[in-house]
Amino acid sequence: MTEVKEKGKAAKEASFVLMRVTTQEKNEALRLIAEQLVLDQEKILAENQRDLEAGKKKGISPAILDRIMLNTQRVKGMIDSIYQLVELNDPIGEVLESIEKENGLHIQKQRVPIGVIGMIYEARPNVTIDAATLTLKAGNAVILRGSSSAKFSNMALVQSIHKALSKSKLPVKTVQLIEDTSRDSAKELFRLNEYLDVLIPRGGKNLIDTVVKEATVPVIETGAGNCHVFIDESAKEEMAIDIVLNAKLQRPSVCNAIESVLIHEGWFMEHGKKLLQALHDNGVQTVGDENVCEVYPDAERATEEAWSTEYLGLSISIKVVSSCSDAIQHINKYGTKHSEAIITESDEHATQFMLGVDAAAVYHNASTRFTDGFEFGYGAEIGISTQKLHARGPMGLQAMTSSKFVIHGNGQIRN
């Protein structure tokens, strides 16, 4: 039996045990994981350094190296997210609907675990902790398959999780890592219908497109982030510039950072040079349309491809538009249905934008960087879904559940 099938079988067996564990037992396991991460932090950071050194030798880009990199602050963030997760209500057993039939049948629709969740992801080792703890709290087993670029980090983190689970009442095999990072192991995971209930890809567009195309297991897409800010004609200058700089620079390598700015022509004529200069002063390379290049010679002329590009670094595309409707049309054509923002003092345009843009999260006068499970109060986040079934936006605990109907009777039969 291959590693993938062996771990799939073990995860399925663990999932049947997890259906019956209590909230107290799950929370205790989470606390143990958090405590173990503190104890093992030095080893985790050392293994992460091995990944970083290997990545540099392979010529991996600085943006991807930033995603791989762990430090004491990021490990603390993982630990804090686990403790926040402990404090969240357990969704399992929640009654979603209750029906009393005339014949005496009592029908309830209740939240239950999905079962076994597969997670295939690139670069970020923090996903190992987020996925493991979130699925655990919702009563699921999880099979993790990270990329070779973070292999040593992921192995160290899962070793810590297993140490913690061995002290808990949950099966150690609740969380499993596929250590074979070859394409063959990925393909096998795509078709592990016998054991997997759902597969969630988290990474770049190529990974997500490949999983959606090749998987026979049901997939929840967590999309790439070609996110936009639209600066409307009435936008306040300082607010608009601050939001654009934050949305681009606060952490350029993540999916909720913006990649494009659309600017109303009236605002651009009055304030455009100041925004372009602010981006330049912060090391951002501008790719612009003819209007931008005319007033800012340092800008590179945008091609059609530029409007679809997720730069994940210090580059940004800028286009001048004539109306809110034009901005909406552009975003719906080139966006990835992730996070989009409008900066405006017009309530009418804000409403038009937020109703008209097809995205998981839409913002009025705020940075797109808030599209995050932790920021939304979900604790750990398994990803940001850009599809419309079964979940959309940051996926917290409720997104990790399904439902079942529980019917109580006293001898009813159907005529």
Coordinates of C-alpha atoms in Angstrom, one line a residue:
M1 CA 0.0 0.0 0.0
T2 CA 1.4 3.4 -0.9
E3 CA 2.0 6.1 1.7
V4 CA -1.0 8.1 0.4
K5 CA -3.5 5.2 0.7
E6 CA -2.1 4.0 4.0
K7 CA -2.5 7.4 5.6
G8 CA -5.9 7.9 3.9
K9 CA -7.1 4.6 5.5
A10 CA -5.8 5.6 8.9
A11 CA -7.4 9.1 8.6
K12 CA -10.8 7.5 7.8
E13 CA -10.5 5.3 10.8
A14 CA -9.6 8.3 13.0
S15 CA -12.6 10.2 11.6
F16 CA -15.0 7.7 13.0
V17 CA -13.5 8.1 16.5
L18 CA -13.6 11.9 16.1
M19 CA -17.4 11.9 15.5
R20 CA -17.8 11.0 19.2
V21 CA -15.2 13.1 21.0
T22 CA -16.4 15.9 23.2
T23 CA -15.7 19.6 22.9
Q24 CA -13.6 19.4 26.1
E25 CA -11.4 16.6 24.7
K26 CA -10.9 18.6 21.4
N27 CA -10.0 21.8 23.3
E28 CA -7.6 19.9 25.5
A29 CA -5.8 18.5 22.5
L30 CA -5.5 22.0 21.0
R31 CA -4.0 23.3 24.2
L32 CA -1.5 20.5 24.2
I33 CA -0.5 21.3 20.6
A34 CA 0.0 24.9 21.5
E35 CA 2.2 24.0 24.5
Q36 CA 4.2 21.5 22.3
L37 CA 4.9 24.2 19.8
V38 CA 6.4 26.3 22.5
L39 CA 8.6 23.4 23.7
D40 CA 9.7 22.6 20.1
Q41 CA 10.1 26.1 18.8
E42 CA 13.9 25.9 18.5
K43 CA 13.8 22.7 16.5
I44 CA 11.0 24.0 14.3
L45 CA 12.9 27.2 13.5
A46 CA 16.1 25.2 12.7
E47 CA 14.2 22.9 10.3
N48 CA 12.6 26.0 8.7
Q49 CA 16.1 27.4 8.2
R50 CA 17.0 24.2 6.3
D51 CA 14.1 24.9 3.9
L52 CA 15.1 28.5 3.5
E53 CA 18.7 27.6 2.7
A54 CA 17.6 25.0 0.2
G55 CA 15.2 27.5 -1.4
K56 CA 17.9 30.1 -1.9
K57 CA 20.1 27.5 -3.6
K58 CA 17.2 26.6 -5.9
G59 CA 16.7 30.3 -6.7
I60 CA 13.2 30.6 -5.2
S61 CA 11.9 34.1 -5.3
P62 CA 12.0 36.4 -2.3
A63 CA 8.2 36.5 -2.2
I64 CA 8.0 32.7 -1.9
L65 CA 10.8 32.6 0.7
D66 CA 8.9 35.1 2.8
R67 CA 5.9 32.7 2.7
I68 CA 8.1 29.8 3.8
M69 CA 10.0 31.8 6.5
L70 CA 9.1 31.2 10.2
N71 CA 10.4 33.3 13.1
T72 CA 9.5 33.6 16.7
Q73 CA 6.8 36.2 15.9
R74 CA 5.1 33.9 13.3
V75 CA 5.3 30.9 15.6
K76 CA 3.7 33.0 18.4
G77 CA 1.0 33.9 15.9
M78 CA 0.3 30.2 15.3
I79 CA 0.1 29.5 19.0
D80 CA -2.1 32.5 19.6
S81 CA -4.5 31.4 16.8
I82 CA -4.8 28.0 18.5
Y83 CA -5.8 29.5 21.9
Q84 CA -8.3 31.7 20.1
L85 CA -9.7 28.6 18.4
V86 CA -10.1 26.9 21.9
E87 CA -12.3 29.9 22.9
L88 CA -14.6 29.6 19.9
N89 CA -17.9 27.7 20.1
D90 CA -17.8 24.2 18.9
P91 CA -20.2 24.0 15.9
I92 CA -20.7 20.3 16.1
G93 CA -24.1 19.3 17.3
E94 CA -25.6 22.7 16.6
V95 CA -29.3 22.4 15.6
L96 CA -29.8 24.3 12.3
E97 CA -33.4 23.4 11.9
S98 CA -36.2 21.8 13.9
I99 CA -39.5 20.5 12.5
E100 CA -42.4 18.9 14.4
K101 CA -44.6 17.0 12.0
E102 CA -48.3 16.4 12.5
N103 CA -47.7 12.7 12.8
G104 CA -45.4 13.2 15.7
L105 CA -42.0 12.9 14.0
H106 CA -39.4 15.2 15.4
I107 CA -36.9 16.2 12.7
Q108 CA -33.7 18.1 13.4
K109 CA -30.9 19.2 11.1
Q110 CA -27.6 19.2 12.9
R111 CA -24.0 20.2 12.2
V112 CA -21.6 17.2 11.9
P113 CA -18.0 16.9 10.9
I114 CA -17.2 16.6 7.2
G115 CA -15.0 13.5 7.9
V116 CA -11.6 13.4 6.2
I117 CA -10.3 16.6 4.7
G118 CA -7.3 16.7 2.3
M119 CA -5.2 19.8 2.2
I120 CA -2.7 20.4 -0.6
Y121 CA -0.7 23.6 -0.3
E122 CA 2.4 25.4 -1.3
A123 CA 5.2 27.1 0.6
R124 CA 3.5 28.3 3.8
P125 CA 4.2 26.0 6.8
N126 CA 1.7 28.0 8.9
V127 CA -1.0 26.3 6.9
T128 CA 0.1 23.0 8.5
I129 CA -1.0 24.4 11.9
D130 CA -4.0 26.2 10.7
A131 CA -5.4 23.3 8.8
A132 CA -4.6 20.7 11.5
T133 CA -6.2 22.7 14.4
L134 CA -9.2 24.0 12.5
T135 CA -10.2 20.6 11.2
L136 CA -9.6 19.0 14.6
K137 CA -11.8 21.5 16.4
A138 CA -14.6 20.7 13.9
G139 CA -14.2 17.0 14.5
N140 CA -12.4 16.1 11.3
A141 CA -9.3 14.1 10.4
V142 CA -6.9 15.8 8.0
I143 CA -4.3 14.6 5.5
L144 CA -1.8 17.3 4.7
R145 CA 0.4 17.5 1.6
G146 CA 2.7 20.5 1.6
S147 CA 5.3 21.4 -1.0
S148 CA 8.9 20.3 -1.1
S149 CA 9.9 23.9 -0.5
A150 CA 8.7 23.7 3.1
K151 CA 9.1 19.9 3.7
F152 CA 11.4 20.1 6.8
S153 CA 9.2 22.7 8.4
N154 CA 6.1 20.8 7.8
M155 CA 7.6 17.5 9.1
A156 CA 8.8 19.3 12.3
L157 CA 5.4 20.8 12.9
V158 CA 3.5 17.6 12.4
Q159 CA 6.0 15.8 14.8
S160 CA 5.0 18.4 17.4
I161 CA 1.3 17.8 16.7
H162 CA 1.8 14.0 17.1
K163 CA 3.6 14.4 20.4
A164 CA 0.7 16.5 21.7
L165 CA -2.0 14.2 20.4
S166 CA -0.3 11.2 22.0
K167 CA -1.0 12.9 25.4
S168 CA -4.7 13.5 24.4
K169 CA -7.8 11.4 24.0
L170 CA -7.8 11.9 20.3
P171 CA -6.2 9.5 17.8
V172 CA -2.6 10.5 16.9
K173 CA -3.6 9.8 13.2
T174 CA -6.1 12.6 13.4
V175 CA -3.4 14.7 11.6
Q176 CA -1.2 13.2 8.9
L177 CA 1.4 14.5 6.6
I178 CA 2.2 13.0 3.2
E179 CA 6.0 13.3 3.2
D180 CA 6.4 12.3 -0.4
T181 CA 6.2 15.6 -2.2
S182 CA 6.4 14.2 -5.7
R183 CA 3.8 14.9 -8.4
D184 CA 2.7 11.2 -8.2
S185 CA 1.7 11.5 -4.6
A186 CA -0.3 14.6 -5.4
K187 CA -2.1 12.8 -8.3
E188 CA -2.9 9.9 -6.0
L189 CA -4.4 12.3 -3.4
F190 CA -6.5 13.9 -6.1
R191 CA -8.3 10.6 -6.6
L192 CA -8.4 9.3 -3.1
N193 CA -12.2 9.1 -3.1
E194 CA -12.3 6.0 -1.0
Y195 CA -11.0 7.9 2.0
L196 CA -11.2 11.7 1.4
D197 CA -14.5 13.6 1.7
V198 CA -13.1 16.9 0.3
L199 CA -9.8 18.3 -1.0
I200 CA -8.8 21.9 -0.5
P201 CA -5.9 23.4 -2.5
R202 CA -4.2 26.4 -1.2
G203 CA -1.6 28.1 -3.3
G204 CA -1.0 29.7 -6.6
K205 CA -3.3 29.7 -9.6
N206 CA -1.4 26.8 -11.3
L207 CA -1.9 24.5 -8.3
I208 CA -5.6 25.4 -7.9
D209 CA -6.3 25.0 -11.6
T210 CA -4.5 21.6 -11.6
V211 CA -6.5 20.3 -8.7
V212 CA -9.8 21.5 -10.0
K213 CA -9.0 19.9 -13.4
E214 CA -7.6 16.6 -12.3
A215 CA -9.3 15.7 -9.0
T216 CA -12.1 13.3 -8.7
V217 CA -12.5 14.1 -5.0
P218 CA -14.9 17.1 -4.4
V219 CA -12.8 20.3 -4.2
I220 CA -13.2 23.6 -2.4
E221 CA -11.3 26.2 -4.3
T222 CA -9.2 28.7 -2.4
G223 CA -8.4 31.2 -5.1
A224 CA -5.4 33.2 -6.2
G225 CA -5.7 36.9 -5.2
N226 CA -5.7 39.4 -8.1
C227 CA -7.3 42.0 -5.8
H228 CA -8.1 45.6 -6.7
V229 CA -8.7 48.9 -5.1
F230 CA -10.9 51.3 -7.1
I231 CA -10.4 55.0 -6.2
D232 CA -13.6 56.8 -7.0
E233 CA -13.7 60.5 -8.0
S234 CA -14.9 61.5 -4.5
A235 CA -12.3 59.6 -2.6
K236 CA -10.3 61.5 0.1
E237 CA -6.7 61.8 -1.1
E238 CA -5.0 60.8 2.2
M239 CA -7.4 57.9 2.9
A240 CA -7.0 56.5 -0.7
I241 CA -3.2 56.7 -0.6
D242 CA -3.0 55.1 2.9
I243 CA -5.3 52.2 1.9
V244 CA -3.4 51.5 -1.4
L245 CA 0.0 51.6 0.4
N246 CA -1.3 49.3 3.2
A247 CA -3.1 46.9 0.8
K248 CA 0.1 46.6 -1.3
L249 CA 2.9 46.9 1.2
Q250 CA 1.8 45.5 4.5
R251 CA 2.6 42.0 3.2
P252 CA 3.0 41.9 -0.5
S253 CA 3.3 38.1 -0.9
V254 CA -0.1 37.2 0.4
C255 CA -3.3 36.6 -1.5
N256 CA -5.3 39.5 0.0
A257 CA -2.7 42.1 -1.0
I258 CA -3.7 44.2 -4.0
E259 CA -2.2 43.7 -7.4
S260 CA -4.1 46.5 -9.3
V261 CA -5.4 50.0 -8.7
L262 CA -8.2 51.5 -10.8
I263 CA -8.5 55.2 -10.6
H264 CA -11.3 57.5 -11.7
E265 CA -10.0 59.9 -14.3
G266 CA -11.1 63.0 -12.2
W267 CA -9.3 61.8 -9.1
F268 CA -6.2 60.8 -11.2
M269 CA -5.9 64.3 -12.7
E270 CA -5.9 65.9 -9.3
H271 CA -4.1 63.4 -7.1
G272 CA -2.6 60.7 -9.4
K273 CA 1.0 62.0 -9.3
K274 CA 1.1 62.0 -5.6
L275 CA -0.1 58.4 -5.4
L276 CA 2.4 57.3 -8.0
Q277 CA 5.2 59.0 -6.2
A278 CA 4.2 57.4 -2.9
L279 CA 4.3 54.0 -4.5
H280 CA 7.7 54.8 -6.0
D281 CA 9.1 56.0 -2.7
N282 CA 8.1 52.6 -1.2
G283 CA 9.9 50.6 -3.9
V284 CA 6.8 49.6 -5.9
Q285 CA 7.3 49.2 -9.7
T286 CA 4.3 50.6 -11.6
V287 CA 2.8 48.9 -14.7
G288 CA 0.3 51.4 -16.2
D289 CA -2.0 52.2 -19.1
E290 CA -1.3 55.1 -21.4
N291 CA -2.7 57.7 -19.0
V292 CA -0.3 56.6 -16.3
C293 CA 2.7 56.4 -18.5
E294 CA 2.0 59.8 -19.9
V295 CA 2.3 61.5 -16.4
Y296 CA 4.8 59.0 -15.0
P297 CA 7.6 58.1 -17.4
D298 CA 9.1 55.5 -15.0
A299 CA 6.0 53.3 -15.4
E300 CA 6.1 50.3 -17.6
R301 CA 3.4 50.1 -20.3
A302 CA 0.8 47.5 -19.3
T303 CA 0.0 44.6 -21.6
E304 CA -3.2 42.7 -21.6
E305 CA -1.5 40.1 -19.4
A306 CA -0.7 42.7 -16.7
W307 CA -4.3 43.1 -15.7
S308 CA -4.5 39.3 -14.8
T309 CA -1.1 39.1 -13.1
E310 CA -0.8 38.2 -9.4
Y311 CA 2.6 39.8 -8.7
L312 CA 3.0 38.7 -5.1
G313 CA 5.7 41.3 -4.8
L314 CA 6.6 45.0 -5.2
S315 CA 4.8 45.5 -8.6
I316 CA 1.4 46.9 -9.3
S317 CA -0.8 47.6 -12.3
I318 CA -2.7 50.9 -12.5
K319 CA -5.5 51.8 -14.9
V320 CA -7.5 55.0 -15.3
V321 CA -11.3 54.5 -15.7
S322 CA -14.1 56.9 -16.5
S323 CA -16.8 55.6 -14.0
C324 CA -17.6 53.2 -11.2
S325 CA -19.3 51.0 -13.8
D326 CA -16.1 50.7 -15.8
A327 CA -14.2 49.7 -12.7
I328 CA -16.8 47.0 -11.9
Q329 CA -16.6 45.7 -15.4
H330 CA -12.8 45.5 -15.3
I331 CA -12.7 43.7 -11.9
N332 CA -15.3 41.2 -13.0
K333 CA -13.2 40.4 -16.1
Y334 CA -9.8 40.2 -14.6
G335 CA -10.3 39.6 -10.8
T336 CA -10.1 36.2 -9.1
K337 CA -13.3 36.7 -7.0
H338 CA -11.2 37.2 -3.8
S339 CA -11.2 40.7 -2.2
E340 CA -12.0 44.0 -3.9
A341 CA -12.2 47.6 -2.4
I342 CA -13.7 50.9 -3.3
I343 CA -12.6 54.2 -1.8
T344 CA -15.4 56.7 -2.1
E345 CA -17.5 59.2 -0.3
S346 CA -20.5 58.4 -2.4
D347 CA -22.9 56.0 -0.8
E348 CA -24.5 55.4 -4.1
H349 CA -21.3 54.3 -5.7
A350 CA -20.3 52.2 -2.7
T351 CA -23.6 50.3 -2.9
Q352 CA -23.2 49.9 -6.7
F353 CA -19.7 48.5 -6.3
M354 CA -20.5 46.2 -3.4
L355 CA -23.5 44.7 -5.2
G356 CA -21.9 44.6 -8.6
V357 CA -18.5 43.1 -7.9
D358 CA -18.4 39.3 -7.9
A359 CA -16.0 38.6 -5.0
A360 CA -15.9 36.8 -1.7
A361 CA -15.2 40.0 0.1
V362 CA -15.9 43.6 -0.9
Y363 CA -14.7 46.6 1.1
H364 CA -15.8 50.2 1.3
N365 CA -13.0 52.6 2.5
A366 CA -10.8 49.8 4.0
S367 CA -7.8 47.7 3.0
T368 CA -8.3 44.3 1.5
R369 CA -5.7 42.9 3.9
F370 CA -8.5 42.2 6.4
T371 CA -9.7 39.2 4.4
D372 CA -8.4 36.7 6.9
G373 CA -9.9 34.1 9.3
F374 CA -8.1 35.6 12.3
E375 CA -9.2 39.1 11.5
F376 CA -12.8 38.0 11.0
G377 CA -12.8 36.3 14.4
Y378 CA -12.7 32.7 13.1
G379 CA -9.4 31.8 14.7
A380 CA -7.3 29.6 12.4
E381 CA -8.3 29.8 8.8
I382 CA -8.0 26.9 6.4
G383 CA -8.2 29.1 3.3
I384 CA -10.2 31.8 1.5
S385 CA -12.8 30.2 -0.8
T386 CA -13.5 32.1 -4.0
Q387 CA -16.2 29.7 -5.2
K388 CA -19.9 29.8 -4.1
L389 CA -20.4 26.2 -3.0
H390 CA -19.9 24.9 -0.2
A391 CA -18.2 27.9 1.5
R392 CA -17.2 31.4 0.4
G393 CA -14.6 33.8 1.9
P394 CA -12.4 33.0 4.9
M395 CA -13.2 29.4 5.9
G396 CA -13.5 29.0 9.7
L397 CA -15.1 26.3 11.8
Q398 CA -18.5 26.3 10.2
A399 CA -17.0 25.8 6.8
M400 CA -15.4 22.6 8.1
T401 CA -18.8 21.0 8.8
S402 CA -21.6 19.3 7.0
S403 CA -25.1 18.4 8.3
K404 CA -27.3 15.4 8.9
F405 CA -31.0 15.0 9.6
V406 CA -31.8 13.3 12.9
I407 CA -35.4 12.0 13.2
H408 CA -37.1 10.8 16.3
G409 CA -40.4 8.9 16.2
N410 CA -42.5 6.6 18.2
G411 CA -43.5 3.9 15.7
Q412 CA -44.6 6.1 12.7
I413 CA -44.9 4.3 9.3
R414 CA -45.6 5.9 6.0
N415 CA -48.9 5.0 4.3

